[in-house]
Structure formats: C-alpha cells, structure tokens
PDB file of C-alpha atoms and ligand atoms in Angstrom:
ATOM      1  CA  MET L   1     -52.954  43.614  33.939  1.00 84.00           C
ATOM      2  CA  THR L   2     -51.354  43.420  37.367  1.00 90.00           C
ATOM      3  CA  THR L   3     -47.815  44.769  37.525  1.00 95.00           C
ATOM      4  CA  VAL L   4     -45.404  43.558  40.178  1.00 95.00           C
ATOM      5  CA  LEU L   5     -42.295  45.641  40.806  1.00 97.00           C
ATOM      6  CA  VAL L   6     -39.558  43.459  42.251  1.00 97.00           C
ATOM      7  CA  ILE L   7     -36.730  45.176  44.102  1.00 98.00           C
ATOM      8  CA  ARG L   8     -33.805  43.025  45.219  1.00 98.00           C
ATOM      9  CA  SER L   9     -31.151  44.609  47.398  1.00 98.00           C
ATOM     10  CA  SER L  10     -28.816  41.862  48.578  1.00 98.00           C
ATOM     11  CA  ILE L  11     -25.112  42.172  47.795  1.00 98.00           C
ATOM     12  CA  LEU L  12     -24.773  38.369  47.787  1.00 97.00           C
ATOM     13  CA  GLY L  13     -26.172  37.457  44.351  1.00 95.00           C
ATOM     14  CA  GLU L  14     -26.989  33.770  43.914  1.00 94.00           C
ATOM     15  CA  ALA L  15     -26.103  33.019  47.551  1.00 97.00           C
ATOM     16  CA  SER L  16     -28.586  35.562  48.845  1.00 98.00           C
ATOM     17  CA  ALA L  17     -31.478  34.288  50.943  1.00 98.00           C
ATOM     18  CA  SER L  18     -33.747  37.200  50.036  1.00 98.00           C
ATOM     19  CA  ASN L  19     -32.965  36.778  46.333  1.00 98.00           C
ATOM     20  CA  GLN L  20     -33.755  33.059  46.541  1.00 98.00           C
ATOM     21  CA  LEU L  21     -37.084  33.746  48.249  1.00 98.00           C
ATOM     22  CA  VAL L  22     -38.017  36.426  45.741  1.00 97.00           C
ATOM     23  CA  TYR L  23     -37.033  34.210  42.769  1.00 95.00           C
ATOM     24  CA  SER L  24     -39.081  31.285  44.125  1.00 94.00           C
ATOM     25  CA  ALA L  25     -42.101  33.495  44.748  1.00 92.00           C
ATOM     26  CA  LEU L  26     -41.795  34.884  41.214  1.00 92.00           C
ATOM     27  CA  SER L  27     -41.630  31.410  39.678  1.00 89.00           C
ATOM     28  CA  ASN L  28     -44.827  30.531  41.518  1.00 87.00           C
ATOM     29  CA  LEU L  29     -46.478  33.706  40.319  1.00 86.00           C
ATOM     30  CA  GLN L  30     -45.478  33.254  36.695  1.00 85.00           C
ATOM     31  CA  VAL L  31     -46.706  29.658  36.589  1.00 84.00           C
ATOM     32  CA  ALA L  32     -50.108  30.692  37.944  1.00 82.00           C
ATOM     33  CA  ASN L  33     -50.288  33.931  35.936  1.00 83.00           C
ATOM     34  CA  PRO L  34     -48.276  33.760  32.718  1.00 83.00           C
ATOM     35  CA  ALA L  35     -49.641  37.146  31.656  1.00 83.00           C
ATOM     36  CA  ILE L  36     -48.556  38.985  34.777  1.00 90.00           C
ATOM     37  CA  ARG L  37     -46.208  41.924  34.197  1.00 94.00           C
ATOM     38  CA  ILE L  38     -43.057  41.751  36.260  1.00 95.00           C
ATOM     39  CA  VAL L  39     -40.577  44.619  36.401  1.00 97.00           C
ATOM     40  CA  GLU L  40     -37.305  43.823  38.149  1.00 97.00           C
ATOM     41  CA  ARG L  41     -34.606  46.009  39.640  1.00 98.00           C
ATOM     42  CA  ASP L  42     -31.581  44.465  41.301  1.00 98.00           C
ATOM     43  CA  LEU L  43     -29.814  47.031  43.467  1.00 98.00           C
ATOM     44  CA  GLY L  44     -27.062  44.511  44.225  1.00 97.00           C
ATOM     45  CA  THR L  45     -25.909  44.183  40.612  1.00 96.00           C
ATOM     46  CA  ASP L  46     -27.164  47.547  39.353  1.00 97.00           C
ATOM     47  CA  PRO L  47     -26.762  49.941  42.280  1.00 97.00           C
ATOM     48  CA  VAL L  48     -28.341  53.358  42.545  1.00 98.00           C
ATOM     49  CA  PRO L  49     -25.582  55.868  43.409  1.00 97.00           C
ATOM     50  CA  HIS L  50     -25.467  57.446  46.843  1.00 97.00           C
ATOM     51  CA  LEU L  51     -26.864  60.946  47.010  1.00 97.00           C
ATOM     52  CA  ASP L  52     -24.418  63.781  46.521  1.00 97.00           C
ATOM     53  CA  ALA L  53     -24.799  67.573  46.364  1.00 98.00           C
ATOM     54  CA  ASP L  54     -25.838  67.569  42.681  1.00 98.00           C
ATOM     55  CA  ALA L  55     -28.411  64.850  43.235  1.00 98.00           C
ATOM     56  CA  ALA L  56     -29.831  66.636  46.284  1.00 97.00           C
ATOM     57  CA  ILE L  57     -30.351  69.796  44.175  1.00 97.00           C
ATOM     58  CA  ALA L  58     -31.797  67.837  41.255  1.00 97.00           C
ATOM     59  CA  LEU L  59     -34.407  66.198  43.494  1.00 97.00           C
ATOM     60  CA  LYS L  60     -35.594  69.566  44.825  1.00 96.00           C
ATOM     61  CA  SER L  61     -35.258  72.065  41.970  1.00 95.00           C
ATOM     62  CA  ASP L  62     -34.597  72.285  38.238  1.00 95.00           C
ATOM     63  CA  PRO L  63     -31.265  70.729  37.239  1.00 96.00           C
ATOM     64  CA  ILE L  64     -28.676  73.255  36.069  1.00 97.00           C
ATOM     65  CA  ASN L  65     -25.989  70.930  34.697  1.00 98.00           C
ATOM     66  CA  SER L  66     -25.708  67.519  33.041  1.00 97.00           C
ATOM     67  CA  VAL L  67     -24.842  65.711  36.304  1.00 97.00           C
ATOM     68  CA  GLN L  68     -27.996  67.045  37.919  1.00 98.00           C
ATOM     69  CA  GLU L  69     -30.023  66.192  34.813  1.00 98.00           C
ATOM     70  CA  LYS L  70     -28.812  62.609  35.052  1.00 98.00           C
ATOM     71  CA  ALA L  71     -29.768  62.384  38.720  1.00 98.00           C
ATOM     72  CA  ARG L  72     -33.216  63.831  38.014  1.00 98.00           C
ATOM     73  CA  ALA L  73     -33.753  61.387  35.137  1.00 98.00           C
ATOM     74  CA  LEU L  74     -32.794  58.443  37.357  1.00 98.00           C
ATOM     75  CA  SER L  75     -35.172  59.588  40.085  1.00 98.00           C
ATOM     76  CA  ASP L  76     -37.997  60.057  37.551  1.00 98.00           C
ATOM     77  CA  ARG L  77     -37.389  56.570  36.154  1.00 98.00           C
ATOM     78  CA  LEU L  78     -37.350  54.892  39.587  1.00 98.00           C
ATOM     79  CA  ILE L  79     -40.495  56.735  40.679  1.00 98.00           C
ATOM     80  CA  ASP L  80     -42.279  55.799  37.449  1.00 98.00           C
ATOM     81  CA  GLU L  81     -41.522  52.142  38.147  1.00 98.00           C
ATOM     82  CA  VAL L  82     -43.231  52.458  41.534  1.00 98.00           C
ATOM     83  CA  LYS L  83     -46.145  54.497  40.147  1.00 98.00           C
ATOM     84  CA  ASN L  84     -46.792  51.882  37.450  1.00 98.00           C
ATOM     85  CA  ALA L  85     -46.792  48.964  39.905  1.00 97.00           C
ATOM     86  CA  ASP L  86     -49.781  47.475  41.697  1.00 95.00           C
ATOM     87  CA  ILE L  87     -47.642  45.372  44.034  1.00 94.00           C
ATOM     88  CA  LEU L  88     -44.094  45.911  45.270  1.00 97.00           C
ATOM     89  CA  LEU L  89     -42.135  42.802  46.201  1.00 96.00           C
ATOM     90  CA  LEU L  90     -39.063  43.926  48.098  1.00 98.00           C
ATOM     91  CA  GLY L  91     -36.127  41.748  49.114  1.00 98.00           C
ATOM     92  CA  ALA L  92     -34.542  43.439  52.134  1.00 98.00           C
ATOM     93  CA  PRO L  93     -31.690  41.777  54.038  1.00 98.00           C
ATOM     94  CA  MET L  94     -30.572  42.976  57.446  1.00 98.00           C
ATOM     95  CA  TYR L  95     -27.037  44.350  57.327  1.00 98.00           C
ATOM     96  CA  ASN L  96     -25.727  45.747  60.595  1.00 98.00           C
ATOM     97  CA  PHE L  97     -29.233  45.938  62.076  1.00 98.00           C
ATOM     98  CA  GLY L  98     -30.622  48.020  59.228  1.00 98.00           C
ATOM     99  CA  ILE L  99     -31.329  47.909  55.504  1.00 98.00           C
ATOM    100  CA  PRO L 100     -28.577  47.608  52.856  1.00 98.00           C
ATOM    101  CA  SER L 101     -27.135  50.997  51.888  1.00 98.00           C
ATOM    102  CA  GLY L 102     -28.154  50.256  48.283  1.00 98.00           C
ATOM    103  CA  LEU L 103     -31.805  50.028  49.296  1.00 98.00           C
ATOM    104  CA  LYS L 104     -31.497  53.236  51.308  1.00 98.00           C
ATOM    105  CA  SER L 105     -30.097  54.951  48.176  1.00 98.00           C
ATOM    106  CA  TRP L 106     -33.066  53.710  46.152  1.00 98.00           C
ATOM    107  CA  PHE L 107     -35.443  55.286  48.690  1.00 98.00           C
ATOM    108  CA  ASP L 108     -33.351  58.476  48.636  1.00 98.00           C
ATOM    109  CA  TYR L 109     -34.215  58.840  44.933  1.00 98.00           C
ATOM    110  CA  ILE L 110     -37.865  57.899  45.465  1.00 98.00           C
ATOM    111  CA  LEU L 111     -38.831  60.246  48.315  1.00 98.00           C
ATOM    112  CA  ARG L 112     -39.458  63.528  46.452  1.00 98.00           C
ATOM    113  CA  ALA L 113     -41.439  66.457  47.808  1.00 96.00           C
ATOM    114  CA  GLY L 114     -44.365  67.286  45.567  1.00 97.00           C
ATOM    115  CA  ILE L 115     -43.978  64.041  43.606  1.00 98.00           C
ATOM    116  CA  THR L 116     -44.223  61.130  46.052  1.00 98.00           C
ATOM    117  CA  PHE L 117     -45.174  63.061  49.212  1.00 98.00           C
ATOM    118  CA  ARG L 118     -46.292  66.545  50.174  1.00 97.00           C
ATOM    119  CA  TYR L 119     -46.801  68.535  53.321  1.00 95.00           C
ATOM    120  CA  SER L 120     -50.355  69.659  53.962  1.00 92.00           C
ATOM    121  CA  GLU L 121     -52.007  71.340  56.943  1.00 93.00           C
ATOM    122  CA  ALA L 122     -52.757  67.853  58.221  1.00 90.00           C
ATOM    123  CA  GLY L 123     -49.066  66.932  58.069  1.00 93.00           C
ATOM    124  CA  PRO L 124     -47.118  64.838  55.557  1.00 94.00           C
ATOM    125  CA  GLU L 125     -49.181  63.064  52.927  1.00 97.00           C
ATOM    126  CA  GLY L 126     -47.945  60.164  50.783  1.00 98.00           C
ATOM    127  CA  LEU L 127     -48.894  60.408  47.113  1.00 98.00           C
ATOM    128  CA  LEU L 128     -48.396  56.787  45.991  1.00 98.00           C
ATOM    129  CA  SER L 129     -51.440  55.266  47.666  1.00 96.00           C
ATOM    130  CA  GLY L 130     -53.440  52.315  46.354  1.00 96.00           C
ATOM    131  CA  LYS L 131     -50.520  49.887  46.187  1.00 96.00           C
ATOM    132  CA  ARG L 132     -49.461  47.074  48.388  1.00 95.00           C
ATOM    133  CA  ALA L 133     -45.998  45.997  49.382  1.00 97.00           C
ATOM    134  CA  ILE L 134     -44.711  42.596  50.421  1.00 96.00           C
ATOM    135  CA  VAL L 135     -41.324  42.942  52.089  1.00 98.00           C
ATOM    136  CA  VAL L 136     -39.094  39.915  52.527  1.00 98.00           C
ATOM    137  CA  LEU L 137     -36.820  40.479  55.525  1.00 98.00           C
ATOM    138  CA  THR L 138     -33.825  38.159  55.891  1.00 98.00           C
ATOM    139  CA  ARG L 139     -31.739  38.093  59.053  1.00 98.00           C
ATOM    140  CA  GLY L 140     -28.951  35.988  60.462  1.00 98.00           C
ATOM    141  CA  GLY L 141     -30.326  36.404  63.977  1.00 98.00           C
ATOM    142  CA  PHE L 142     -33.697  36.600  65.711  1.00 98.00           C
ATOM    143  CA  TYR L 143     -35.353  39.964  66.294  1.00 98.00           C
ATOM    144  CA  SER L 144     -39.100  39.208  66.309  1.00 96.00           C
ATOM    145  CA  GLU L 145     -39.124  39.118  70.122  1.00 96.00           C
ATOM    146  CA  GLY L 146     -36.738  39.057  73.050  1.00 96.00           C
ATOM    147  CA  PRO L 147     -33.698  41.182  73.862  1.00 95.00           C
ATOM    148  CA  ALA L 148     -32.533  41.743  70.254  1.00 97.00           C
ATOM    149  CA  SER L 149     -35.886  43.186  69.137  1.00 97.00           C
ATOM    150  CA  VAL L 150     -34.799  46.723  70.125  1.00 98.00           C
ATOM    151  CA  MET L 151     -31.869  46.437  67.700  1.00 98.00           C
ATOM    152  CA  ASP L 152     -34.203  45.985  64.704  1.00 98.00           C
ATOM    153  CA  ALA L 153     -33.671  49.111  62.609  1.00 98.00           C
ATOM    154  CA  GLN L 154     -34.728  47.256  59.449  1.00 98.00           C
ATOM    155  CA  GLU L 155     -38.490  46.659  59.671  1.00 98.00           C
ATOM    156  CA  PRO L 156     -39.478  49.982  61.349  1.00 98.00           C
ATOM    157  CA  HIS L 157     -37.336  51.962  58.920  1.00 98.00           C
ATOM    158  CA  LEU L 158     -38.890  50.267  55.891  1.00 98.00           C
ATOM    159  CA  ARG L 159     -42.400  50.720  57.284  1.00 98.00           C
ATOM    160  CA  ALA L 160     -41.743  54.438  57.833  1.00 98.00           C
ATOM    161  CA  LEU L 161     -40.288  54.944  54.338  1.00 98.00           C
ATOM    162  CA  LEU L 162     -43.142  53.122  52.586  1.00 98.00           C
ATOM    163  CA  ASN L 163     -45.856  54.746  54.707  1.00 98.00           C
ATOM    164  CA  PHE L 164     -44.344  58.177  54.065  1.00 98.00           C
ATOM    165  CA  ILE L 165     -44.936  57.851  50.316  1.00 98.00           C
ATOM    166  CA  GLY L 166     -48.452  56.530  50.867  1.00 98.00           C
ATOM    167  CA  ILE L 167     -47.883  52.775  50.773  1.00 98.00           C
ATOM    168  CA  SER L 168     -49.532  51.715  54.001  1.00 97.00           C
ATOM    169  CA  ASP L 169     -50.687  48.241  52.963  1.00 96.00           C
ATOM    170  CA  VAL L 170     -47.395  46.565  53.847  1.00 97.00           C
ATOM    171  CA  THR L 171     -46.818  42.932  54.803  1.00 97.00           C
ATOM    172  CA  PHE L 172     -43.493  41.898  56.290  1.00 98.00           C
ATOM    173  CA  VAL L 173     -42.353  38.306  55.897  1.00 98.00           C
ATOM    174  CA  ARG L 174     -39.387  37.475  58.134  1.00 98.00           C
ATOM    175  CA  ALA L 175     -36.846  34.749  57.465  1.00 98.00           C
ATOM    176  CA  GLU L 176     -34.885  34.749  60.721  1.00 98.00           C
ATOM    177  CA  LYS L 177     -32.177  32.670  62.392  1.00 98.00           C
ATOM    178  CA  LEU L 178     -30.589  32.074  59.007  1.00 98.00           C
ATOM    179  CA  ALA L 179     -27.165  31.911  60.665  1.00 98.00           C
ATOM    180  CA  PHE L 180     -28.249  29.363  63.307  1.00 98.00           C
ATOM    181  CA  GLY L 181     -27.297  26.333  61.165  1.00 98.00           C
ATOM    182  CA  PRO L 182     -28.654  24.527  58.089  1.00 98.00           C
ATOM    183  CA  GLU L 183     -31.762  23.132  59.801  1.00 98.00           C
ATOM    184  CA  HIS L 184     -32.889  26.504  61.097  1.00 98.00           C
ATOM    185  CA  ARG L 185     -32.103  28.084  57.738  1.00 98.00           C
ATOM    186  CA  GLU L 186     -34.049  25.506  55.730  1.00 98.00           C
ATOM    187  CA  ALA L 187     -37.077  25.746  58.013  1.00 98.00           C
ATOM    188  CA  ALA L 188     -37.025  29.553  58.005  1.00 98.00           C
ATOM    189  CA  MET L 189     -36.745  29.698  54.212  1.00 98.00           C
ATOM    190  CA  ALA L 190     -39.632  27.243  53.682  1.00 98.00           C
ATOM    191  CA  LYS L 191     -41.849  29.093  56.173  1.00 98.00           C
ATOM    192  CA  ALA L 192     -41.056  32.468  54.613  1.00 98.00           C
ATOM    193  CA  LEU L 193     -41.766  31.252  51.060  1.00 96.00           C
ATOM    194  CA  ALA L 194     -45.135  29.825  52.136  1.00 95.00           C
ATOM    195  CA  GLU L 195     -45.951  33.160  53.792  1.00 95.00           C
ATOM    196  CA  ILE L 196     -45.014  35.184  50.715  1.00 94.00           C
ATOM    197  CA  VAL L 197     -47.145  33.004  48.443  1.00 90.00           C
ATOM    198  CA  ALA L 198     -50.058  33.205  50.886  1.00 89.00           C
ATOM    199  CA  GLU L 199     -49.764  36.991  50.903  1.00 86.00           C
ATOM    200  CA  LEU L 200     -50.098  37.341  47.152  1.00 76.00           C
ATOM    201  CA  PRO L 201     -53.649  38.089  46.010  1.00 62.00           C
ATOM    202  CA  PRO L 202     -55.603  34.825  45.518  1.00 56.00           C
ATOM    203  CA  ALA L 203     -55.792  35.248  41.753  1.00 54.00           C
ATOM    204  CA  LEU L 204     -52.033  35.558  41.653  1.00 60.00           C
ATOM    205  CA  ALA L 205     -50.992  32.922  44.136  1.00 54.00           C
ATOM    206  CA  THR L 206     -50.406  29.218  43.780  1.00 47.00           C
ATOM    207  CA  ALA L 207     -49.402  26.695  46.424  1.00 39.00           C
ATOM    208  CA  ALA L 208     -45.827  26.932  47.731  1.00 40.00           C
TER     209      ALA L 208
HETATM  210  C1  LIG N 301     -22.536  42.883  55.832  1.00 51.70           C
HETATM  211  C2  LIG N 301     -23.494  42.025  56.584  1.00 51.70           C
HETATM  212  C3  LIG N 301     -24.022  42.464  57.783  1.00 51.70           C
HETATM  213  C4  LIG N 301     -24.920  41.667  58.488  1.00 51.70           C
HETATM  214  N1  LIG N 301     -25.482  42.139  59.640  1.00 51.70           N
HETATM  215  C5  LIG N 301     -26.393  41.398  60.293  1.00 51.70           C
HETATM  216  C6  LIG N 301     -27.036  41.899  61.468  1.00 51.70           C
HETATM  217  O1  LIG N 301     -26.805  43.009  61.932  1.00 51.70           O
HETATM  218  N2  LIG N 301     -27.943  41.094  62.092  1.00 51.70           N
HETATM  219  C7  LIG N 301     -28.270  39.861  61.609  1.00 51.70           C
HETATM  220  O2  LIG N 301     -29.107  39.204  62.197  1.00 51.70           O
HETATM  221  N3  LIG N 301     -27.693  39.371  60.494  1.00 51.70           N
HETATM  222  C8  LIG N 301     -26.776  40.119  59.836  1.00 51.70           C
HETATM  223  N4  LIG N 301     -26.196  39.636  58.693  1.00 51.70           N
HETATM  224  C9  LIG N 301     -26.655  38.348  58.181  1.00 51.70           C
HETATM  225  C10 LIG N 301     -27.704  38.560  57.103  1.00 51.70           C
HETATM  226  O3  LIG N 301     -28.830  39.227  57.594  1.00 51.70           O
HETATM  227  C11 LIG N 301     -28.114  37.217  56.529  1.00 51.70           C
HETATM  228  O4  LIG N 301     -26.955  36.633  55.947  1.00 51.70           O
HETATM  229  C12 LIG N 301     -29.174  37.336  55.462  1.00 51.70           C
HETATM  230  O5  LIG N 301     -29.292  36.126  54.791  1.00 51.70           O
HETATM  231  C13 LIG N 301     -28.830  38.416  54.460  1.00 51.70           C
HETATM  232  O6  LIG N 301     -29.769  38.426  53.396  1.00 51.70           O
HETATM  233  P1  LIG N 301     -29.255  38.082  51.941  1.00 51.70           P
HETATM  234  O7  LIG N 301     -28.692  36.669  52.027  1.00 51.70           O
HETATM  235  O8  LIG N 301     -30.448  38.173  51.079  1.00 51.70           O
HETATM  236  O9  LIG N 301     -28.190  39.080  51.579  1.00 51.70           O
HETATM  237  C14 LIG N 301     -25.293  40.394  57.988  1.00 51.70           C
HETATM  238  C15 LIG N 301     -24.733  39.954  56.767  1.00 51.70           C
HETATM  239  C16 LIG N 301     -23.869  40.764  56.072  1.00 51.70           C
HETATM  240  C17 LIG N 301     -23.326  40.264  54.744  1.00 51.70           C
END
C-alpha cells in the first residue's frame, strides 16, 4: 500500500494557502484511492521544538539524561515517519524569504549522521533514497523570475535539505502572487492544485 506522509508547516491554520492546497489534494487522493495510507503531521499546531544543547547531543551520541532521551525519541519517530513513506507531500509557505522556522526545526531532527545521511569517500550520501517529494510553495510575491528571484531562500534550501537525505525526486509546485489581490490568488491556487494533482502518480491521481 502506498503511504503518503503529509507535512504542513503554516502558522495560519484554516486561513493558510498551503494547508488549503494540501487538504484539497488529499481529498482528491482519498476519493480516487480509499485504501491509501495517509500520515499527517501539522507543524503549525503541533510544533517540533527548536534544537537546544541537549537535543544536539542526543542526535549525535547516546542520551545521558531524560531530556536527551526525549529528544532522541522524537527524532526517531519523525525519521520513521519519513522512512515509512513512499511520497512526501510538504506544505511550505515562504516567511521572510525562507521556510517557516517550524519546518526548519523538523529538518533539524531529521538530518542525522549515520541514520539519514553519511559521509563516504565520495562525499555526503543520503540514506532515504527511493522516495519522491511534492513540495507546495506558497508566496505572497513573485520569485520564479525577475529581480526578486535572488531573494528566494525557500526553494533552494528545501531542495538542498531533501537531496542531502537522499530524496532527489522532488517536484516544486509554486502558488505565487497570493498577495496581489483576490483574482491573482484564486488563479494561483487553482493552477497550483491542478499541478499537484497532475504530479501524483497516475494510479493515485484524479482530475482537479
Ligand atoms: C510572517 C510572514 C512572513 C512572510 N514573508 C513573506 C516573504 O518574505 N515573501 C513573500 O512573498 N510572502 C511572504 N509572506 C506571505 C506568505 O508567503 C503568504 O501569505 C503565503 O500564503 C503563506 O503561506 P500559508 O498561507 O500557507 O501560511 C509572509 C507571510 C507571513 C505570515
């Protein structure tokens, strides 16, 4: 059975554009594939804590106190969710040109030497290969081309993080100009949803 791991990271709940796109894509998926396994993690409502000294130790060596044990257990759980998924569907808003801090924290618990990546003579090697990721990028402005494109620290950062752990089959769907007025927003949302649905494997997708 195909497992889809859904990660939402907006702080805006129901009003969130990325959440709305992810929810709509999931409804489509479930209608077409009632048996599909969906695992959801909402970093907006259930945040992963920022790294601290105990967590940094726990991710590198054996925990020596209960705080470190808790951090290690959280990291193990989050990594297991990724390991058990065939497809990652990530909702990733742009906040201040980059990804939400909550999503960065999630990656901080996922990138673990010897577990999700390792260094070999050939350089760093990601250990979570064989998965694909569909990343829904939402932005108030327009960064795909033109003068603002150099300010985009969202898409390249996400590509680097995913590639580093071995997920190189990554599709980015951009909903841009969301702050340019209702018409732009509606058009961008409809286009993005159609793109997400088209990106899902044929057996899983249905028309937008
Ligand atoms: C704290 C914050 C910072 C933002 N920073 C940017 C930004 O740097 N560039 C941009 O184009 N839009 C920015 N926006 C607009 C969001 O990208 C836009 O509202 C998008 O819909 C957010 O996704 P979400 O609705 O899923 O949270 C920002 C919004 C918030 C709340």
